PDB file of N, CA and C in Angstrom:
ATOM      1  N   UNK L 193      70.017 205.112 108.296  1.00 83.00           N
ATOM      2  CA  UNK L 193      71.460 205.281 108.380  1.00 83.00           C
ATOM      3  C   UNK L 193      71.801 205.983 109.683  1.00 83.00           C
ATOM      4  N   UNK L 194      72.756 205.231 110.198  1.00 91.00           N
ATOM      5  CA  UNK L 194      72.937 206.611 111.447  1.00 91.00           C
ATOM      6  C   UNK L 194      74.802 206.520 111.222  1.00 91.00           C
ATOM      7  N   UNK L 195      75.471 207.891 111.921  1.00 94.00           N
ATOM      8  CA  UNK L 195      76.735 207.938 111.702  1.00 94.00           C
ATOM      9  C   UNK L 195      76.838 207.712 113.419  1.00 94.00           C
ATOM     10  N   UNK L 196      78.258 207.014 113.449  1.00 95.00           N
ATOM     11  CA  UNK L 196      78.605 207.100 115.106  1.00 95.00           C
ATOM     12  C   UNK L 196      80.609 207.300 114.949  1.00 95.00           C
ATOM     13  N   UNK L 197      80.615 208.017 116.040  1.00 97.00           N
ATOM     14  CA  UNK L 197      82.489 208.566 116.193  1.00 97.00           C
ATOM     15  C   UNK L 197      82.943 207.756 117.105  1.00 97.00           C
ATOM     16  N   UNK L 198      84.014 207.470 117.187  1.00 97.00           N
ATOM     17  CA  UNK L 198      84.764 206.830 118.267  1.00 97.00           C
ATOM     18  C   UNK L 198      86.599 207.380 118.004  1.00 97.00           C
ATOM     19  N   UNK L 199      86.904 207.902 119.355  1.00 96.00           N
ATOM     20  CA  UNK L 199      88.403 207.801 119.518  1.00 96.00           C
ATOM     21  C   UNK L 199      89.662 207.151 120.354  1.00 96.00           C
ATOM     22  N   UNK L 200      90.345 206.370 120.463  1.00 96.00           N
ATOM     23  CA  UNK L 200      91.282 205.679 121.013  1.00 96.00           C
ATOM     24  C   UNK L 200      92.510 206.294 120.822  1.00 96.00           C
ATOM     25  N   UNK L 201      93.566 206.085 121.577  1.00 95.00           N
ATOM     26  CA  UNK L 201      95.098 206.384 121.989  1.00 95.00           C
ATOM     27  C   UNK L 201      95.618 205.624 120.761  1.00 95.00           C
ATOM     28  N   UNK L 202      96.205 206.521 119.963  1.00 95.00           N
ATOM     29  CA  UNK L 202      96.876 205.917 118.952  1.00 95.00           C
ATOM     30  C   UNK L 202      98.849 206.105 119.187  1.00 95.00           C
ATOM     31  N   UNK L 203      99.505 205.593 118.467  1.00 94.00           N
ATOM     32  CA  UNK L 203     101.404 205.821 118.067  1.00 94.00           C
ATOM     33  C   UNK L 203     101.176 207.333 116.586  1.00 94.00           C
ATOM     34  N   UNK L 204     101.790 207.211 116.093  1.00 95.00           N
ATOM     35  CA  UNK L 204     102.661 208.133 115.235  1.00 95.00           C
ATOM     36  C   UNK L 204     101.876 207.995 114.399  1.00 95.00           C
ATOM     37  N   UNK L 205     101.189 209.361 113.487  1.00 95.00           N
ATOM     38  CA  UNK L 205     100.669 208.853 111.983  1.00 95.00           C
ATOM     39  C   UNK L 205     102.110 208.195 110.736  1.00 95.00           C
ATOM     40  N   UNK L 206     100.837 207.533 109.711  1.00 93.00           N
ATOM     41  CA  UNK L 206     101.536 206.668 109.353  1.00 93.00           C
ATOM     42  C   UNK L 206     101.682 207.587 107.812  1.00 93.00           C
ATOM     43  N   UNK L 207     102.752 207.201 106.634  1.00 90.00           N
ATOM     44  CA  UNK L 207     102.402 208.461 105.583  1.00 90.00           C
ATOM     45  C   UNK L 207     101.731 208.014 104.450  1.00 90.00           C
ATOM     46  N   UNK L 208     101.132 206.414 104.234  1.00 90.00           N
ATOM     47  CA  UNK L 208     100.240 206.162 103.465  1.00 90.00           C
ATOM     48  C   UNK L 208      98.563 206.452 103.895  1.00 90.00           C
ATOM     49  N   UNK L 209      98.216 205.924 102.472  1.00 94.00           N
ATOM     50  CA  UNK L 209      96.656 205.897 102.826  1.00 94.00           C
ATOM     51  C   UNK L 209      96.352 204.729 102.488  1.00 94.00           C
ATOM     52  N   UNK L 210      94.840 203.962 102.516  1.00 95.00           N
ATOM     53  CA  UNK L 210      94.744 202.968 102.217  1.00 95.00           C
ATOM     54  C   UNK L 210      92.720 203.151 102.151  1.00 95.00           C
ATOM     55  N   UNK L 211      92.492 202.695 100.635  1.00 93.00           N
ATOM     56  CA  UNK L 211      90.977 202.297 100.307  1.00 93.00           C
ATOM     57  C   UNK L 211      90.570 200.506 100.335  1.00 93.00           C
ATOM     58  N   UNK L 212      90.218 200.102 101.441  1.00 93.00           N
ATOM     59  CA  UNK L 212      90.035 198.439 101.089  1.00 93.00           C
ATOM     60  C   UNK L 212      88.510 198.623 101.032  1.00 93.00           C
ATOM     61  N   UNK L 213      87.650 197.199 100.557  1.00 89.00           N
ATOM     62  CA  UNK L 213      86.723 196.555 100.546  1.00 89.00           C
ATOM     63  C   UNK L 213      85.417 197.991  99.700  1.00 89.00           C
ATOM     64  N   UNK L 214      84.441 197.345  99.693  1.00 84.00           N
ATOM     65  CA  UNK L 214      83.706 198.170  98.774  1.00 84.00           C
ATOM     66  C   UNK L 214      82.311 197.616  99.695  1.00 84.00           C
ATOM     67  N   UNK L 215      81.271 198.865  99.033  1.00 76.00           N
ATOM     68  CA  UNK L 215      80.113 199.187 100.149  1.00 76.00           C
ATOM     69  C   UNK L 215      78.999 198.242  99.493  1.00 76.00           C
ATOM     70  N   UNK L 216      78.412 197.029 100.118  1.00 68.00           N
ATOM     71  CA  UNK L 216      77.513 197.010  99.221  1.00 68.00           C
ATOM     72  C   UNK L 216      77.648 194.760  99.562  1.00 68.00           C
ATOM     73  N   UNK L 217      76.016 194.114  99.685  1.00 61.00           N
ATOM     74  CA  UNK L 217      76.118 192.775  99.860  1.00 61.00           C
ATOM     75  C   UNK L 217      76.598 192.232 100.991  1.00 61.00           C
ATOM     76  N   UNK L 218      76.254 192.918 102.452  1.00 64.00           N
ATOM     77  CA  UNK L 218      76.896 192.693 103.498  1.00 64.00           C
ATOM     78  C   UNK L 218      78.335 192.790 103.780  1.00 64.00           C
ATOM     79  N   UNK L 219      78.698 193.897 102.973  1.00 78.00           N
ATOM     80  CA  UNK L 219      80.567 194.094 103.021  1.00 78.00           C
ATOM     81  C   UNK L 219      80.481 195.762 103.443  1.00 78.00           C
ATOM     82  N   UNK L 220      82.207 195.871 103.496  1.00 89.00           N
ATOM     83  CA  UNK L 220      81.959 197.570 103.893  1.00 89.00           C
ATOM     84  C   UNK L 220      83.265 198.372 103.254  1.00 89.00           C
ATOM     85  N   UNK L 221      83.033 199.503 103.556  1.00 93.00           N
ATOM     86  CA  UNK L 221      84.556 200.057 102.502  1.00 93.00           C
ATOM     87  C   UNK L 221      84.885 200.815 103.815  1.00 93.00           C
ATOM     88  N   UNK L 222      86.621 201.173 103.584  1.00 95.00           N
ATOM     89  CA  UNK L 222      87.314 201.424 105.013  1.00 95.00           C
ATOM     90  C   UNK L 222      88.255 202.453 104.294  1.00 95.00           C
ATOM     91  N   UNK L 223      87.970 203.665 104.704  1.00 96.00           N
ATOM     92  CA  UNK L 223      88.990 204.626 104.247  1.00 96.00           C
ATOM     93  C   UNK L 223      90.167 205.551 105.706  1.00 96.00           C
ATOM     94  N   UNK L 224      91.350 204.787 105.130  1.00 97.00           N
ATOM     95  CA  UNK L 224      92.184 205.476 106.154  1.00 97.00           C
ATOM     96  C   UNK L 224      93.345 206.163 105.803  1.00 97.00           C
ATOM     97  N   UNK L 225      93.028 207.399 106.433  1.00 97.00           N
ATOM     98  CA  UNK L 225      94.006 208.265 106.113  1.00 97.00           C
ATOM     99  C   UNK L 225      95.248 209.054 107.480  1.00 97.00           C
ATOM    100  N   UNK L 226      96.105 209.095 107.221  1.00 96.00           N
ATOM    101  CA  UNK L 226      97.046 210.352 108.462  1.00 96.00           C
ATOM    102  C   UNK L 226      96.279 210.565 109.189  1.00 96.00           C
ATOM    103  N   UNK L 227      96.485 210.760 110.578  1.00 96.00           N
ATOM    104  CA  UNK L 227      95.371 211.756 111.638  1.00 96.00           C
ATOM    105  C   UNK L 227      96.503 212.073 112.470  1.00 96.00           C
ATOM    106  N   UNK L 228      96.386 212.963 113.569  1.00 96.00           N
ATOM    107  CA  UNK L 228      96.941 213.456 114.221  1.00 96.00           C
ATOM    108  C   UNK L 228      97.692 212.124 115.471  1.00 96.00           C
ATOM    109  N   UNK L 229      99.159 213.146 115.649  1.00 96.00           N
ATOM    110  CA  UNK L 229      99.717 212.378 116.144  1.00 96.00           C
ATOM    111  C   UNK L 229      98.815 211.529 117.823  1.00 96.00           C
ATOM    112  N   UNK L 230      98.870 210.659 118.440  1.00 96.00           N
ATOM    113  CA  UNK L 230      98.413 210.264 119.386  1.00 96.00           C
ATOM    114  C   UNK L 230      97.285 209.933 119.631  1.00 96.00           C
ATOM    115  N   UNK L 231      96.448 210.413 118.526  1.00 97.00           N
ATOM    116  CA  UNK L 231      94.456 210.118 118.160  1.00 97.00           C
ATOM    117  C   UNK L 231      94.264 209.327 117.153  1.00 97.00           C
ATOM    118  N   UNK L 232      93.317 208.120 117.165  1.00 96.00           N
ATOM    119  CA  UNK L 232      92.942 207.477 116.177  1.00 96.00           C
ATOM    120  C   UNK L 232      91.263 207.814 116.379  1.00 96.00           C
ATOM    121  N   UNK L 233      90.739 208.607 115.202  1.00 98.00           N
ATOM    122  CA  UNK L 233      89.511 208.544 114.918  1.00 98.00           C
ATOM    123  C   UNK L 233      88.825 208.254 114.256  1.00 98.00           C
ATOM    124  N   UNK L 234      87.868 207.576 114.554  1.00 97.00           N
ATOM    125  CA  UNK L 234      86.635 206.661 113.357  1.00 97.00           C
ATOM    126  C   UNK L 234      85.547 207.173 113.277  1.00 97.00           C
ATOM    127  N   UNK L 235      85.200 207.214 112.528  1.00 97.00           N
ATOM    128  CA  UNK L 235      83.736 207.612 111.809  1.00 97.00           C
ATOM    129  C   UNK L 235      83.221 206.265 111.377  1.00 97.00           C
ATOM    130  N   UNK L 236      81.606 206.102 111.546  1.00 95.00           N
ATOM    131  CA  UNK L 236      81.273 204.840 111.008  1.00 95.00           C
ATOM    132  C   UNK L 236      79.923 205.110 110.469  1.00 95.00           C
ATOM    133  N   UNK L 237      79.693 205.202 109.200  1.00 93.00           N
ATOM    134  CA  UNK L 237      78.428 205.529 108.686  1.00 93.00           C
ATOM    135  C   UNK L 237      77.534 204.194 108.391  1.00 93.00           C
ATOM    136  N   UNK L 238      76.396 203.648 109.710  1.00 89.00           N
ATOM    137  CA  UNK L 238      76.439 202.397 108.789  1.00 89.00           C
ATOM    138  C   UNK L 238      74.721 202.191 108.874  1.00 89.00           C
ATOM    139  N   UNK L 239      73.851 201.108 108.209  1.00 84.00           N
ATOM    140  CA  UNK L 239      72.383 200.960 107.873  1.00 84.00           C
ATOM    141  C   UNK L 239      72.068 200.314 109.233  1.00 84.00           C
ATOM    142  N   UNK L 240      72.781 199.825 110.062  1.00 84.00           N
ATOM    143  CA  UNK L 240      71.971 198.754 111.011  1.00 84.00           C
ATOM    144  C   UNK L 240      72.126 199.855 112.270  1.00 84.00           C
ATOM    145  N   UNK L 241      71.022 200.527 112.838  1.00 85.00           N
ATOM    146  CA  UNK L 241      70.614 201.172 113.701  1.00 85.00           C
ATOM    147  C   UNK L 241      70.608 201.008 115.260  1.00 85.00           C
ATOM    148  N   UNK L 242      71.225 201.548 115.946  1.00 87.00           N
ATOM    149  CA  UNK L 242      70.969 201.069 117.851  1.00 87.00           C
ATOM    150  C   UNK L 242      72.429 199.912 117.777  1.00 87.00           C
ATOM    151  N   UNK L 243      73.432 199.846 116.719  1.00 87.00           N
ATOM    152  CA  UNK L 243      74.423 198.956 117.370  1.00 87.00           C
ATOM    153  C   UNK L 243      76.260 199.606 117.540  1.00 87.00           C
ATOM    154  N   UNK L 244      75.792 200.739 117.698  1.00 92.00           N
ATOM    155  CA  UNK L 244      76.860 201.769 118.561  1.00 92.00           C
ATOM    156  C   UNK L 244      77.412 201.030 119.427  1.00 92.00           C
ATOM    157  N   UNK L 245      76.801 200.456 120.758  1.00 93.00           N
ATOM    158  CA  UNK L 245      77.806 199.185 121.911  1.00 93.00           C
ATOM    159  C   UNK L 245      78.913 197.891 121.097  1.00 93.00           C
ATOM    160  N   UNK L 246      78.063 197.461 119.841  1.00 91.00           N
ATOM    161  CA  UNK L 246      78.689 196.633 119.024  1.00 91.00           C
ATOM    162  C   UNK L 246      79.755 197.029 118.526  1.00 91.00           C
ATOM    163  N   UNK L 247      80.066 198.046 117.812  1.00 93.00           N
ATOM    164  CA  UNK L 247      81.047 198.788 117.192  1.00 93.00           C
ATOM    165  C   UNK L 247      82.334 198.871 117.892  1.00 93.00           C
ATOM    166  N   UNK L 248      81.742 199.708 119.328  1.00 95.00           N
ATOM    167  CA  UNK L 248      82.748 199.970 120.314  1.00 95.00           C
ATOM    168  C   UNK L 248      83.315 198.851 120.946  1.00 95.00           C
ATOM    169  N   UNK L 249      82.216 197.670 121.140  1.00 94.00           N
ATOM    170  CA  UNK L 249      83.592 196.719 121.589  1.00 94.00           C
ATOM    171  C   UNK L 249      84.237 195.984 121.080  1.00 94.00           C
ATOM    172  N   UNK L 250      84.286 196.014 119.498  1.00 92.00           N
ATOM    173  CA  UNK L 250      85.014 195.155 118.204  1.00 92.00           C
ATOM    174  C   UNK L 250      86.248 196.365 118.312  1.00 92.00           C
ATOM    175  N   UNK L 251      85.856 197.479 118.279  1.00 94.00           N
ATOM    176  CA  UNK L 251      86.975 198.122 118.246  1.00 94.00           C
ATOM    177  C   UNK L 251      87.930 198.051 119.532  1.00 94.00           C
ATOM    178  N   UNK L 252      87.715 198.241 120.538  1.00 94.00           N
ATOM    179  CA  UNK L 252      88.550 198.066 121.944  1.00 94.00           C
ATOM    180  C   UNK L 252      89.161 196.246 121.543  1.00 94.00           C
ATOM    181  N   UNK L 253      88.565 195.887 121.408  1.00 92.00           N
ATOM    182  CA  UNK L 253      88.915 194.083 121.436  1.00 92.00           C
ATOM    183  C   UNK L 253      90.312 194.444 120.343  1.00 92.00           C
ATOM    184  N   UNK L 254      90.056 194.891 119.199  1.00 90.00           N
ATOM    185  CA  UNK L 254      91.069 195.096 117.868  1.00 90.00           C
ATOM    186  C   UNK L 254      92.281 196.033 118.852  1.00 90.00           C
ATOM    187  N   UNK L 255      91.826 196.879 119.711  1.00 90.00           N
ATOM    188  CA  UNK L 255      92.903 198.193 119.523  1.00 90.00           C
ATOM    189  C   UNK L 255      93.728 197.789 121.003  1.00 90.00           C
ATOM    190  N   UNK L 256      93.127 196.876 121.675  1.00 89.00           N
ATOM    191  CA  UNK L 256      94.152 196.203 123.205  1.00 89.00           C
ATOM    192  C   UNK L 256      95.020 195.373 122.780  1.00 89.00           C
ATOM    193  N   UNK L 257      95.031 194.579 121.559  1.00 80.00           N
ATOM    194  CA  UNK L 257      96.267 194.031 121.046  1.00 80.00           C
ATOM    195  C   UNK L 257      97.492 194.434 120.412  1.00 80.00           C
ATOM    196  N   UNK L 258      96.758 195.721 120.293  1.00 83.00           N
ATOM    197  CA  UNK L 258      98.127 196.445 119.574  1.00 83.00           C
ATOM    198  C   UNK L 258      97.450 198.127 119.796  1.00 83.00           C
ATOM    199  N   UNK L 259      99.003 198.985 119.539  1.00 88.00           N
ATOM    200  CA  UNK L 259      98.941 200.503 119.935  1.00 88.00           C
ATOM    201  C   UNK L 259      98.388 200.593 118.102  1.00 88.00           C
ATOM    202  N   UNK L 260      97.548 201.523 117.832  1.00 91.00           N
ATOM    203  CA  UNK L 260      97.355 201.417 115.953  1.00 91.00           C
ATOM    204  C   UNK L 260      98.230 202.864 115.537  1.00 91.00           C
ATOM    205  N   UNK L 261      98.312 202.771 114.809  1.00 93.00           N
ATOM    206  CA  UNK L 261      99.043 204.316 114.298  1.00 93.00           C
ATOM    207  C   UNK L 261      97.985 204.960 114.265  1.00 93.00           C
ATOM    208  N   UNK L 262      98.487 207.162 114.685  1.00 96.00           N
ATOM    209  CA  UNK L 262      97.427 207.717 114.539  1.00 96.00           C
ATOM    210  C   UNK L 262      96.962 208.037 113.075  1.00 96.00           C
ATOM    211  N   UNK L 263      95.390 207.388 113.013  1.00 96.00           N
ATOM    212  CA  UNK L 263      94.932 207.634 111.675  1.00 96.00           C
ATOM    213  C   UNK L 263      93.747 208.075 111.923  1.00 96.00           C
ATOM    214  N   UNK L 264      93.132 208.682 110.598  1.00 98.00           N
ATOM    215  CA  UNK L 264      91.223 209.082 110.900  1.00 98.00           C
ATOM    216  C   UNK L 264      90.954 207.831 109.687  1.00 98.00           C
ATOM    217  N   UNK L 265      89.492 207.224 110.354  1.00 97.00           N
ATOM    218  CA  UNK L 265      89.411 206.282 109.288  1.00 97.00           C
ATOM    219  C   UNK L 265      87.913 206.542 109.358  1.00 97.00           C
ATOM    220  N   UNK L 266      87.473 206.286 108.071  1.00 97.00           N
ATOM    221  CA  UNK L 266      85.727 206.312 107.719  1.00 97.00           C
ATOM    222  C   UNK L 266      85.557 205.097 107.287  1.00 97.00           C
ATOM    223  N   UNK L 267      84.543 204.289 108.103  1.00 95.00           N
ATOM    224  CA  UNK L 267      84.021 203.084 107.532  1.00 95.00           C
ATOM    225  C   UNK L 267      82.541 203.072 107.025  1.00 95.00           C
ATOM    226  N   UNK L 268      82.065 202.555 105.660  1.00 93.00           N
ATOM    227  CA  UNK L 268      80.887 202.994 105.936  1.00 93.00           C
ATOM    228  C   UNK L 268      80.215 201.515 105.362  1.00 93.00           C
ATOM    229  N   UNK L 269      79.504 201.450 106.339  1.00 89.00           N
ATOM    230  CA  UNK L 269      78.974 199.601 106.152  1.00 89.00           C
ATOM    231  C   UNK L 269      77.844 199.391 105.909  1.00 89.00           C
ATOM    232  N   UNK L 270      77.686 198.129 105.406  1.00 83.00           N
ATOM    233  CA  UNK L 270      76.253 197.594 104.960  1.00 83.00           C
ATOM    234  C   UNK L 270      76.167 196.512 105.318  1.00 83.00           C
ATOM    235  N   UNK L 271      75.721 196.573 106.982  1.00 81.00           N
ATOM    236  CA  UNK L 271      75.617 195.190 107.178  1.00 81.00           C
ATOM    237  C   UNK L 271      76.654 194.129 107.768  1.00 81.00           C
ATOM    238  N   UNK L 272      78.071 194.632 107.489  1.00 85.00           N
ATOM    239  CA  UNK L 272      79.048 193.979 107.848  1.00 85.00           C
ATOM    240  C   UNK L 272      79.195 192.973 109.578  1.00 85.00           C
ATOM    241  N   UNK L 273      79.123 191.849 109.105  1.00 85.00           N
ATOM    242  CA  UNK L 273      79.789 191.181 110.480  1.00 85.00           C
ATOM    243  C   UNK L 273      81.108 191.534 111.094  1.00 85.00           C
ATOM    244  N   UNK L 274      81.610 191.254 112.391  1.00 86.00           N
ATOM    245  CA  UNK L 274      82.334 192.044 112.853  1.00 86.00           C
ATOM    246  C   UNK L 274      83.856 191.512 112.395  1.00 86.00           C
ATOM    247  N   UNK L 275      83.380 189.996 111.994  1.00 87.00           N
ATOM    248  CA  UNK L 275      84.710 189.030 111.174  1.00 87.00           C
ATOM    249  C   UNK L 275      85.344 189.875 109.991  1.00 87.00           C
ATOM    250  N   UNK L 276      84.096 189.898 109.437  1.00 89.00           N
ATOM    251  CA  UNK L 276      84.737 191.451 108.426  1.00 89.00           C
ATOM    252  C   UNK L 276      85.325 192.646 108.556  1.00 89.00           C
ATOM    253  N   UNK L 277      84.585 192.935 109.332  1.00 90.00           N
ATOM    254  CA  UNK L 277      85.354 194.533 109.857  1.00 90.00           C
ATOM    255  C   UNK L 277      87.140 194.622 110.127  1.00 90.00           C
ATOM    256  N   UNK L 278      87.051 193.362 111.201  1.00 90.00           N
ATOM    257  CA  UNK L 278      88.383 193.176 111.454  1.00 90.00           C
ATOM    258  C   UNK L 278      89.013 192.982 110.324  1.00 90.00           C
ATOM    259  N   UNK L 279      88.511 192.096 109.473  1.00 91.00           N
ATOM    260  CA  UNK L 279      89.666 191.997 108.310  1.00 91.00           C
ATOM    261  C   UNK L 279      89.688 192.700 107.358  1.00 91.00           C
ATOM    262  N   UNK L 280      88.841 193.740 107.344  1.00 92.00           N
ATOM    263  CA  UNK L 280      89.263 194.875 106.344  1.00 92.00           C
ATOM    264  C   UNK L 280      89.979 195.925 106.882  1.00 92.00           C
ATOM    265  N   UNK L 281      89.785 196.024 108.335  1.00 92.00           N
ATOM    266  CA  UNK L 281      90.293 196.571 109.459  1.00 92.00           C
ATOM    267  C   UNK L 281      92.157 196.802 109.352  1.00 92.00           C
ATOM    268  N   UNK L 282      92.481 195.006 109.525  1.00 92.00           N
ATOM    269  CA  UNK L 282      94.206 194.480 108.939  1.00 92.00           C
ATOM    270  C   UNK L 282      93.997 195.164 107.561  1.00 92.00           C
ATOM    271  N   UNK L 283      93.377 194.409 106.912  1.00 92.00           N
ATOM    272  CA  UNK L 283      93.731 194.588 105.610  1.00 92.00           C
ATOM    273  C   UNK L 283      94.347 196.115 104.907  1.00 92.00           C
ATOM    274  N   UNK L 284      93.838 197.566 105.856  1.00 93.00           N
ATOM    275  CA  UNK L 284      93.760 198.298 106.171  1.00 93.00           C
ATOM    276  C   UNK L 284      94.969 198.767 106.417  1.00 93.00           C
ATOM    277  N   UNK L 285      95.174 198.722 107.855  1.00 92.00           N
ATOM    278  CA  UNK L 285      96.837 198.731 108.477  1.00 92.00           C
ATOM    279  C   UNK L 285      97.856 198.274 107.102  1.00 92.00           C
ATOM    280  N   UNK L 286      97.550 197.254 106.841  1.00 92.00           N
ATOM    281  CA  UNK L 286      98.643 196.169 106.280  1.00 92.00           C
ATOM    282  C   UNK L 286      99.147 196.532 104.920  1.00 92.00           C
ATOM    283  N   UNK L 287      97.938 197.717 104.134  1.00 92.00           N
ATOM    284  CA  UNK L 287      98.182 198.801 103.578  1.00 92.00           C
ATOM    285  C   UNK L 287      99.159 199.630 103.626  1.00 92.00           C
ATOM    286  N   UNK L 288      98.624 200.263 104.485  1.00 92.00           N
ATOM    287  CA  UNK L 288      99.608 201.936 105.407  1.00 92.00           C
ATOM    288  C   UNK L 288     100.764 201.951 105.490  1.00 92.00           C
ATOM    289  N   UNK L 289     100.998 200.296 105.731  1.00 79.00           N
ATOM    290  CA  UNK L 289     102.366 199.696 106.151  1.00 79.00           C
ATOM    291  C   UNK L 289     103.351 199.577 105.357  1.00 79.00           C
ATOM    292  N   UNK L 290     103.134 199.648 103.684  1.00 62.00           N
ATOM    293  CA  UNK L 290     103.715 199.094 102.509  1.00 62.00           C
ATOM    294  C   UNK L 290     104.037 200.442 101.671  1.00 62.00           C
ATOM    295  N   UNK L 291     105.303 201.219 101.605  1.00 53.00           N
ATOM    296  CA  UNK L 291     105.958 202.070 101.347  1.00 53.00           C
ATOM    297  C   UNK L 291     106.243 201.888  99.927  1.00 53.00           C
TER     298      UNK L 291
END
């Protein structure tokens, strides 16, 4: 297992939270909560070892299309392809979003 951090320029926290996807069969669970205004920080606890470069550029690719709200989010994966990530990623946001 290794854990890796990453932070990007985030907008405004948002006032939901959001639990998608579950850990386990090449899937991953994504917990996002409020973070400070202007910081989006990730935590990523995941089994596949040495792919820290991978992470970081699924995330830059996701976060140049759009400003994300500031949130702290913990992902913790098993395996997940990056098709996934992203869409638990939305799925995520698309949460936060729903008052």
């Amino acid at each position: 297992m290794e854990t890796l951090s990453f932070e990007f320029p985030a907008g405004k926290p948002p006032k939901g939270r959001a639990l998608v996807g579950c850990v386990g069969s090449g899937d991953l669970e994504v917990l996002l909560e409020p973070g400070t205004a202007g910081m989006l920080t990730i935590q990523v606890q995941t089994s596949v070892n040495g792919a820290e470069q991978r992470w970081q550029h699924l995330f830059e690719r996701i976060f140049q299309e759009q400003t994300p709200p500031a949130l702290n989010i913990d992902i913790h994966d098993f395996g997940a392809t990056p098709g996934v990530v992203r869409l638990r990623l939305e799925q995520g946001f698309e949460e936060i979003g729903h008052e």
